Tab-separated table of C-alpha atoms and ligand atoms in Angstrom:
chain	number	residue	atom	x	y	z
A	27	MET	CA	5.182	3.022	-18.531
A	28	ASN	CA	5.376	0.358	-20.685
A	29	LEU	CA	6.845	-2.448	-18.368
A	30	LEU	CA	6.267	-5.540	-21.318
A	31	THR	CA	6.548	-4.575	-24.658
A	32	ILE	CA	6.362	-6.545	-27.359
A	33	ASP	CA	6.918	-5.755	-31.029
A	34	LYS	CA	5.718	-7.497	-34.546
A	35	LEU	CA	6.116	-11.038	-32.859
A	36	THR	CA	5.984	-13.904	-35.388
A	37	ALA	CA	5.832	-17.257	-33.517
A	38	GLY	CA	4.466	-20.901	-33.106
A	39	TYR	CA	5.661	-24.436	-32.988
A	40	GLY	CA	8.303	-26.216	-35.247
A	41	LYS	CA	7.589	-25.062	-38.465
A	42	LEU	CA	3.909	-23.634	-37.812
A	43	THR	CA	3.338	-20.090	-37.575
A	44	ILE	CA	0.599	-19.260	-34.973
A	45	LEU	CA	1.305	-16.160	-34.071
A	46	HIS	CA	1.475	-12.937	-36.769
A	47	ASP	CA	3.246	-10.158	-36.437
A	48	LEU	CA	1.504	-9.525	-32.973
A	49	SER	CA	2.023	-5.409	-31.166
A	50	LEU	CA	0.778	-4.926	-27.863
A	51	LYS	CA	2.057	-3.233	-24.570
A	52	VAL	CA	1.273	-3.955	-21.026
A	53	GLU	CA	1.750	-0.622	-18.837
A	54	LYS	CA	3.141	-1.067	-15.477
A	55	GLY	CA	-0.028	-1.394	-12.540
A	56	GLN	CA	-2.415	-2.059	-15.702
A	57	TYR	CA	-4.692	-5.116	-15.736
A	58	LEU	CA	-4.772	-5.951	-18.874
A	59	GLY	CA	-6.877	-8.792	-20.537
A	60	ILE	CA	-5.849	-11.002	-23.627
A	61	LEU	CA	-9.631	-12.553	-25.427
A	62	GLY	CA	-10.506	-14.355	-28.150
A	63	PRO	CA	-12.313	-17.540	-29.197
A	64	ASN	CA	-10.338	-21.534	-29.035
A	65	GLY	CA	-7.029	-21.578	-30.962
A	66	SER	CA	-6.861	-17.784	-31.574
A	67	GLY	CA	-3.310	-17.789	-30.029
A	68	LYS	CA	-3.624	-16.762	-26.127
A	69	SER	CA	-2.107	-19.563	-24.751
A	70	THR	CA	0.739	-19.353	-27.848
A	71	LEU	CA	1.179	-15.454	-27.049
A	72	VAL	CA	1.477	-15.992	-22.919
A	73	LYS	CA	4.289	-19.268	-23.709
A	74	SER	CA	6.118	-17.438	-26.125
A	75	ILE	CA	6.529	-14.551	-23.557
A	76	PHE	CA	7.776	-16.928	-21.404
A	77	GLY	CA	10.794	-18.596	-24.150
A	78	LEU	CA	7.547	-21.859	-24.452
A	79	THR	CA	7.594	-21.379	-28.319
A	80	ASP	CA	9.583	-20.803	-31.226
A	81	ILE	CA	10.251	-17.159	-32.149
A	82	PHE	CA	10.746	-16.470	-35.759
A	83	SER	CA	10.893	-12.827	-35.357
A	84	GLY	CA	9.799	-9.735	-33.701
A	85	SER	CA	10.964	-8.714	-30.206
A	86	ILE	CA	9.498	-9.216	-26.323
A	87	LYS	CA	10.961	-6.684	-23.631
A	88	ILE	CA	10.644	-6.333	-20.379
A	89	SER	CA	11.668	-2.195	-18.812
A	90	GLY	CA	13.292	-2.300	-22.148
A	91	GLN	CA	15.327	-5.899	-21.710
A	92	GLU	CA	15.493	-8.197	-24.219
A	93	LEU	CA	13.233	-11.601	-23.209
A	94	VAL	CA	13.240	-13.387	-26.959
A	95	GLY	CA	16.639	-16.159	-26.183
A	96	VAL	CA	16.605	-15.817	-22.607
A	97	ALA	CA	16.312	-19.588	-20.975
A	98	THR	CA	12.743	-19.564	-19.119
A	99	GLU	CA	14.565	-19.325	-15.345
A	100	ASN	CA	15.796	-16.684	-16.246
A	101	ILE	CA	12.842	-15.117	-17.517
A	102	CYS	CA	11.214	-16.094	-14.010
A	103	LYS	CA	14.254	-13.889	-12.488
A	104	ARG	CA	13.354	-11.066	-14.130
A	105	GLY	CA	9.784	-10.395	-12.142
A	106	LEU	CA	7.807	-12.228	-14.816
A	107	ALA	CA	5.477	-15.695	-13.377
A	108	TYR	CA	3.102	-17.690	-15.200
A	109	VAL	CA	0.426	-19.440	-13.811
A	110	PRO	CA	-0.681	-22.033	-16.642
A	111	GLN	CA	-3.950	-23.079	-18.338
A	112	ARG	CA	-3.113	-26.713	-16.721
A	113	GLN	CA	-1.039	-28.542	-14.864
A	114	ASN	CA	0.087	-25.727	-12.560
A	115	ILE	CA	0.340	-27.387	-9.027
A	116	PHE	CA	1.745	-30.092	-7.355
A	117	ALA	CA	-1.015	-32.649	-6.917
A	118	THR	CA	0.473	-35.521	-5.088
A	119	MET	CA	1.750	-32.717	-2.853
A	120	THR	CA	0.395	-31.525	0.123
A	121	VAL	CA	-1.044	-27.614	-0.119
A	122	ARG	CA	1.943	-26.741	2.172
A	123	ASP	CA	4.494	-28.332	0.929
A	124	ASN	CA	3.524	-26.787	-2.872
A	125	LEU	CA	4.150	-23.522	-0.925
A	126	LEU	CA	7.202	-24.760	0.579
A	127	LEU	CA	8.368	-25.279	-2.583
A	128	ALA	CA	7.844	-22.063	-4.589
A	129	VAL	CA	9.712	-20.607	-1.135
A	130	ARG	CA	12.720	-22.994	-1.076
A	131	HIS	CA	15.694	-20.569	-2.090
A	132	LEU	CA	14.964	-18.190	1.520
A	133	ARG	CA	16.101	-19.068	4.110
A	134	ARG	CA	13.973	-20.598	6.984
A	135	PRO	CA	12.647	-17.514	8.876
A	136	LYS	CA	11.982	-15.568	5.735
A	137	ALA	CA	10.785	-18.956	4.129
A	138	HIS	CA	7.931	-18.958	7.054
A	139	ARG	CA	6.762	-15.835	6.977
A	140	ALA	CA	6.226	-15.857	3.523
A	141	LEU	CA	4.112	-18.740	4.035
A	142	GLN	CA	2.223	-16.437	6.167
A	143	ASP	CA	1.821	-13.545	4.297
A	144	ALA	CA	0.108	-16.212	2.049
A	145	TYR	CA	-2.052	-17.712	3.958
A	146	ALA	CA	-3.642	-14.170	4.968
A	147	LEU	CA	-4.089	-13.605	1.435
A	148	PHE	CA	-5.349	-16.479	0.209
A	149	PRO	CA	-6.895	-17.908	3.242
A	150	ILE	CA	-8.239	-21.268	2.055
A	151	LEU	CA	-5.040	-22.205	1.659
A	152	ALA	CA	-4.458	-21.838	5.472
A	153	GLU	CA	-7.212	-23.789	6.770
A	154	ARG	CA	-6.107	-26.758	3.684
A	155	GLN	CA	-2.576	-26.837	4.725
A	156	GLN	CA	-1.353	-30.270	4.640
A	157	GLN	CA	-4.229	-31.924	2.657
A	158	SER	CA	-3.055	-33.590	-0.644
A	159	ALA	CA	-3.292	-30.105	-3.836
A	160	GLY	CA	-5.181	-32.706	-5.950
A	161	LEU	CA	-7.726	-33.521	-3.623
A	162	MET	CA	-9.131	-29.765	-3.483
A	163	SER	CA	-11.985	-28.285	-5.742
A	164	GLY	CA	-11.276	-26.555	-9.333
A	165	GLY	CA	-11.111	-23.324	-6.902
A	166	GLU	CA	-9.074	-24.112	-4.273
A	167	ARG	CA	-6.559	-25.591	-7.115
A	168	GLN	CA	-6.741	-22.176	-9.031
A	169	MET	CA	-6.140	-20.539	-5.733
A	170	LEU	CA	-3.187	-22.205	-5.255
A	171	ALA	CA	-1.995	-22.206	-8.576
A	172	ILE	CA	-1.596	-17.899	-8.277
A	173	ALA	CA	-0.125	-18.513	-4.535
A	174	LEU	CA	2.433	-20.543	-5.979
A	175	ALA	CA	3.203	-17.134	-8.500
A	176	TRP	CA	2.983	-14.918	-6.468
A	177	LEU	CA	5.419	-16.226	-3.726
A	178	GLY	CA	7.788	-15.392	-6.320
A	179	LYS	CA	7.459	-11.755	-5.488
A	180	PRO	CA	6.747	-10.805	-9.106
A	181	GLN	CA	6.215	-7.379	-11.021
A	182	ILE	CA	3.867	-9.008	-13.514
A	183	MET	CA	1.888	-12.038	-13.644
A	184	LEU	CA	0.344	-13.697	-16.580
A	185	LEU	CA	-2.070	-15.830	-15.998
A	186	ASP	CA	-3.965	-18.743	-18.555
A	187	GLU	CA	-7.990	-19.002	-18.096
A	188	PRO	CA	-7.741	-18.728	-14.038
A	189	SER	CA	-11.315	-18.979	-14.140
A	190	ALA	CA	-11.571	-22.434	-16.634
A	191	GLY	CA	-14.343	-24.870	-15.246
A	192	LEU	CA	-14.836	-22.764	-12.085
A	193	SER	CA	-18.019	-22.297	-10.547
A	194	PRO	CA	-19.316	-18.899	-10.885
A	195	LEU	CA	-19.157	-17.934	-7.447
A	196	PHE	CA	-15.185	-19.234	-7.469
A	197	VAL	CA	-14.932	-17.027	-10.847
A	198	ILE	CA	-15.766	-14.078	-9.152
A	199	GLU	CA	-14.056	-14.620	-5.883
A	200	ILE	CA	-10.963	-15.114	-8.412
A	201	PHE	CA	-11.281	-12.149	-10.086
A	202	LYS	CA	-11.496	-9.988	-7.044
A	203	LEU	CA	-8.327	-11.507	-5.950
A	204	LEU	CA	-6.737	-10.498	-9.387
A	205	ARG	CA	-7.671	-7.056	-8.514
A	206	ARG	CA	-6.752	-7.288	-5.606
A	207	LEU	CA	-3.366	-8.182	-6.547
A	208	CYS	CA	-3.462	-5.637	-9.160
A	209	GLU	CA	-4.068	-2.965	-6.596
A	210	SER	CA	-0.953	-4.215	-4.380
A	211	GLY	CA	1.204	-3.174	-7.573
A	212	ILE	CA	1.476	-6.329	-9.487
A	213	THR	CA	0.788	-6.004	-13.605
A	214	LEU	CA	-1.532	-8.916	-14.683
A	215	VAL	CA	-1.893	-9.923	-18.295
A	216	VAL	CA	-5.107	-12.654	-17.889
A	217	VAL	CA	-5.749	-14.616	-20.352
A	218	GLU	CA	-9.887	-15.383	-20.403
A	219	GLN	CA	-12.684	-17.344	-23.159
A	220	ASN	CA	-14.908	-15.666	-20.258
A	221	ALA	CA	-15.107	-11.903	-21.954
A	222	ARG	CA	-17.622	-10.726	-19.792
A	223	SER	CA	-16.497	-11.611	-16.816
A	224	LEU	CA	-12.723	-9.906	-17.626
A	225	LEU	CA	-13.863	-7.298	-18.704
A	226	ARG	CA	-15.899	-6.218	-16.123
A	227	TRP	CA	-12.551	-6.709	-13.851
A	228	CYS	CA	-9.785	-5.412	-15.905
A	229	ASP	CA	-8.205	-1.796	-17.692
A	230	TYR	CA	-7.797	-2.719	-20.979
A	231	ALA	CA	-7.978	-5.719	-23.160
A	232	TYR	CA	-6.498	-7.227	-26.456
A	233	VAL	CA	-8.720	-9.613	-28.625
A	234	LEU	CA	-7.134	-12.066	-30.890
A	235	ARG	CA	-8.237	-13.853	-33.322
A	236	GLU	CA	-6.286	-16.619	-35.476
A	237	GLY	CA	-3.311	-15.538	-34.499
A	238	LYS	CA	-3.526	-11.807	-35.189
A	239	LEU	CA	-4.558	-8.580	-32.760
A	240	ALA	CA	-8.234	-7.969	-33.708
A	241	PHE	CA	-9.512	-5.407	-31.621
A	242	GLU	CA	-8.077	-3.406	-28.716
A	243	GLY	CA	-9.559	-0.937	-26.079
A	244	SER	CA	-10.670	-0.109	-22.331
A	245	SER	CA	-12.584	-2.825	-20.803
A	246	SER	CA	-15.513	0.054	-21.273
A	247	GLN	CA	-15.087	0.471	-25.187
A	248	ILE	CA	-14.974	-3.156	-25.587
A	249	LEU	CA	-18.511	-4.068	-23.636
A	250	ALA	CA	-20.342	-0.876	-24.899
A	251	ASP	CA	-19.430	-1.511	-28.620
A	252	GLU	CA	-20.321	-5.156	-28.626
A	253	GLU	CA	-20.707	-4.892	-32.395
A	254	THR	CA	-17.537	-3.999	-33.403
A	255	VAL	CA	-16.156	-6.745	-31.137
A	256	LYS	CA	-18.077	-9.278	-33.352
A	257	SER	CA	-17.389	-7.781	-36.834
A	258	TYR	CA	-13.885	-8.134	-35.827
A	259	LEU	CA	-14.528	-11.852	-34.270
A	260	GLY	CA	-16.055	-12.933	-37.644
A	261	VAL	CA	-17.375	-15.911	-38.303
A	262	GLY	CA	-14.581	-17.882	-35.919
A	263	GLY	CA	-15.652	-15.663	-33.154
A	264	THR	CA	-18.839	-16.975	-32.258
A	265	ALA	CA	-18.619	-18.479	-29.566
A	266	PHE	CA	-16.519	-15.230	-27.970
A	267	SER	CA	-19.736	-12.932	-29.894
A	268	GLN	CA	-21.931	-15.236	-27.606
A	269	ARG	CA	-20.187	-15.302	-24.369
A	270	ILE	CA	-20.170	-11.426	-24.923
A	271	ALA	CA	-23.855	-11.464	-25.419
A	272	GLU	CA	-24.329	-13.327	-22.308
B	312	LIG	N1	2.795	-27.780	-28.920
B	312	LIG	C1	1.766	-27.261	-30.064
B	312	LIG	N2	2.580	-27.697	-31.409
B	312	LIG	C2	1.548	-27.537	-32.352
B	312	LIG	N3	0.501	-26.877	-32.454
B	312	LIG	C3	0.024	-26.501	-31.083
B	312	LIG	C4	0.729	-26.440	-29.740
B	312	LIG	N4	0.102	-25.780	-29.297
B	312	LIG	C5	-1.063	-24.810	-29.528
B	312	LIG	N5	-0.910	-25.114	-30.751
B	312	LIG	C6	-1.761	-24.396	-32.285
B	312	LIG	O1	-1.902	-23.365	-31.839
B	312	LIG	C7	-3.156	-23.001	-32.465
B	312	LIG	C8	-3.661	-21.919	-30.879
B	312	LIG	O2	-3.611	-22.718	-29.771
B	312	LIG	P1	-3.629	-22.181	-28.253
B	312	LIG	O3	-3.341	-22.825	-27.349
B	312	LIG	O4	-2.485	-20.962	-28.274
B	312	LIG	O5	-4.968	-21.109	-28.762
B	312	LIG	P2	-6.067	-20.482	-27.673
B	312	LIG	O6	-6.808	-19.170	-27.701
B	312	LIG	O7	-5.326	-20.563	-25.898
B	312	LIG	O8	-7.120	-21.821	-26.937
B	312	LIG	P3	-8.157	-22.020	-25.952
B	312	LIG	O9	-9.190	-20.995	-25.805
B	312	LIG	O10	-8.590	-23.026	-26.422
B	312	LIG	O11	-7.144	-22.163	-24.888
B	312	LIG	C9	-4.384	-23.887	-32.056
B	312	LIG	O12	-4.172	-24.652	-33.831
B	312	LIG	C10	-3.011	-25.253	-32.008
B	312	LIG	O13	-3.751	-26.452	-32.143
B	313	LIG	MG1	-5.274	-21.557	-24.369
């Protein structure tokens, strides 16, 4: 069953069109990757789902319900959570206060339980509760950002480059954690430049190039067919092709 369906989406910023006639679908329970070189429109795609771009035509539906034209806060209420590429935590607040903010709509006992659940899933956050979030390492911050989204009990989580700038060990930690979230029933859409790492963990991926869909397939299909991916990405895809060949 398709949870999220994007059909012929054309979107951008002001008069600028970035995404051209893009169609994709996300099945319930799937771990989906969005790959492509710098500037290919990966973040624009995720932002479009959350109503943060200008949509010129096409549709974006969750469980058959249209999201185009719906305000971002109401999109979140429909079970979508977004972990942006940058500025995804409140750096001047403690870790605990960040988490409390994510459960502010709950009564005290429920909020307390939700925090305990988050600490069980993200033990590092329990250790760092009283620490200012801005003083944590990149990987710890990313854990916090994912926990903040997770506390909203989303059906589907969209993450924009969760492994960017992290040490190789933390990259693995993040991907393992995401796999666990997926196994717990959350559908994942993960944007990555680090194609090879993501393809080891996700089920299926779409490759963007210049705002258009260049290629799609299961992770094993894509990994086994690097030449095809390279030719689809062409010259503009050098960085991506190199990464996939690493
Ligand atoms: N707010 C904006 N206003 C105008 N143009 C923008 C804006 N944000 C992004 N763009 C442009 O849209 C294009 C696609 O950018 P986008 O951030 O979606 O790419 P990306 O695939 O996420 O790249 P990266 O891998 O570097 O994160 C780029 O040409 C970029 O300059
Ligand atoms: Mg981006």
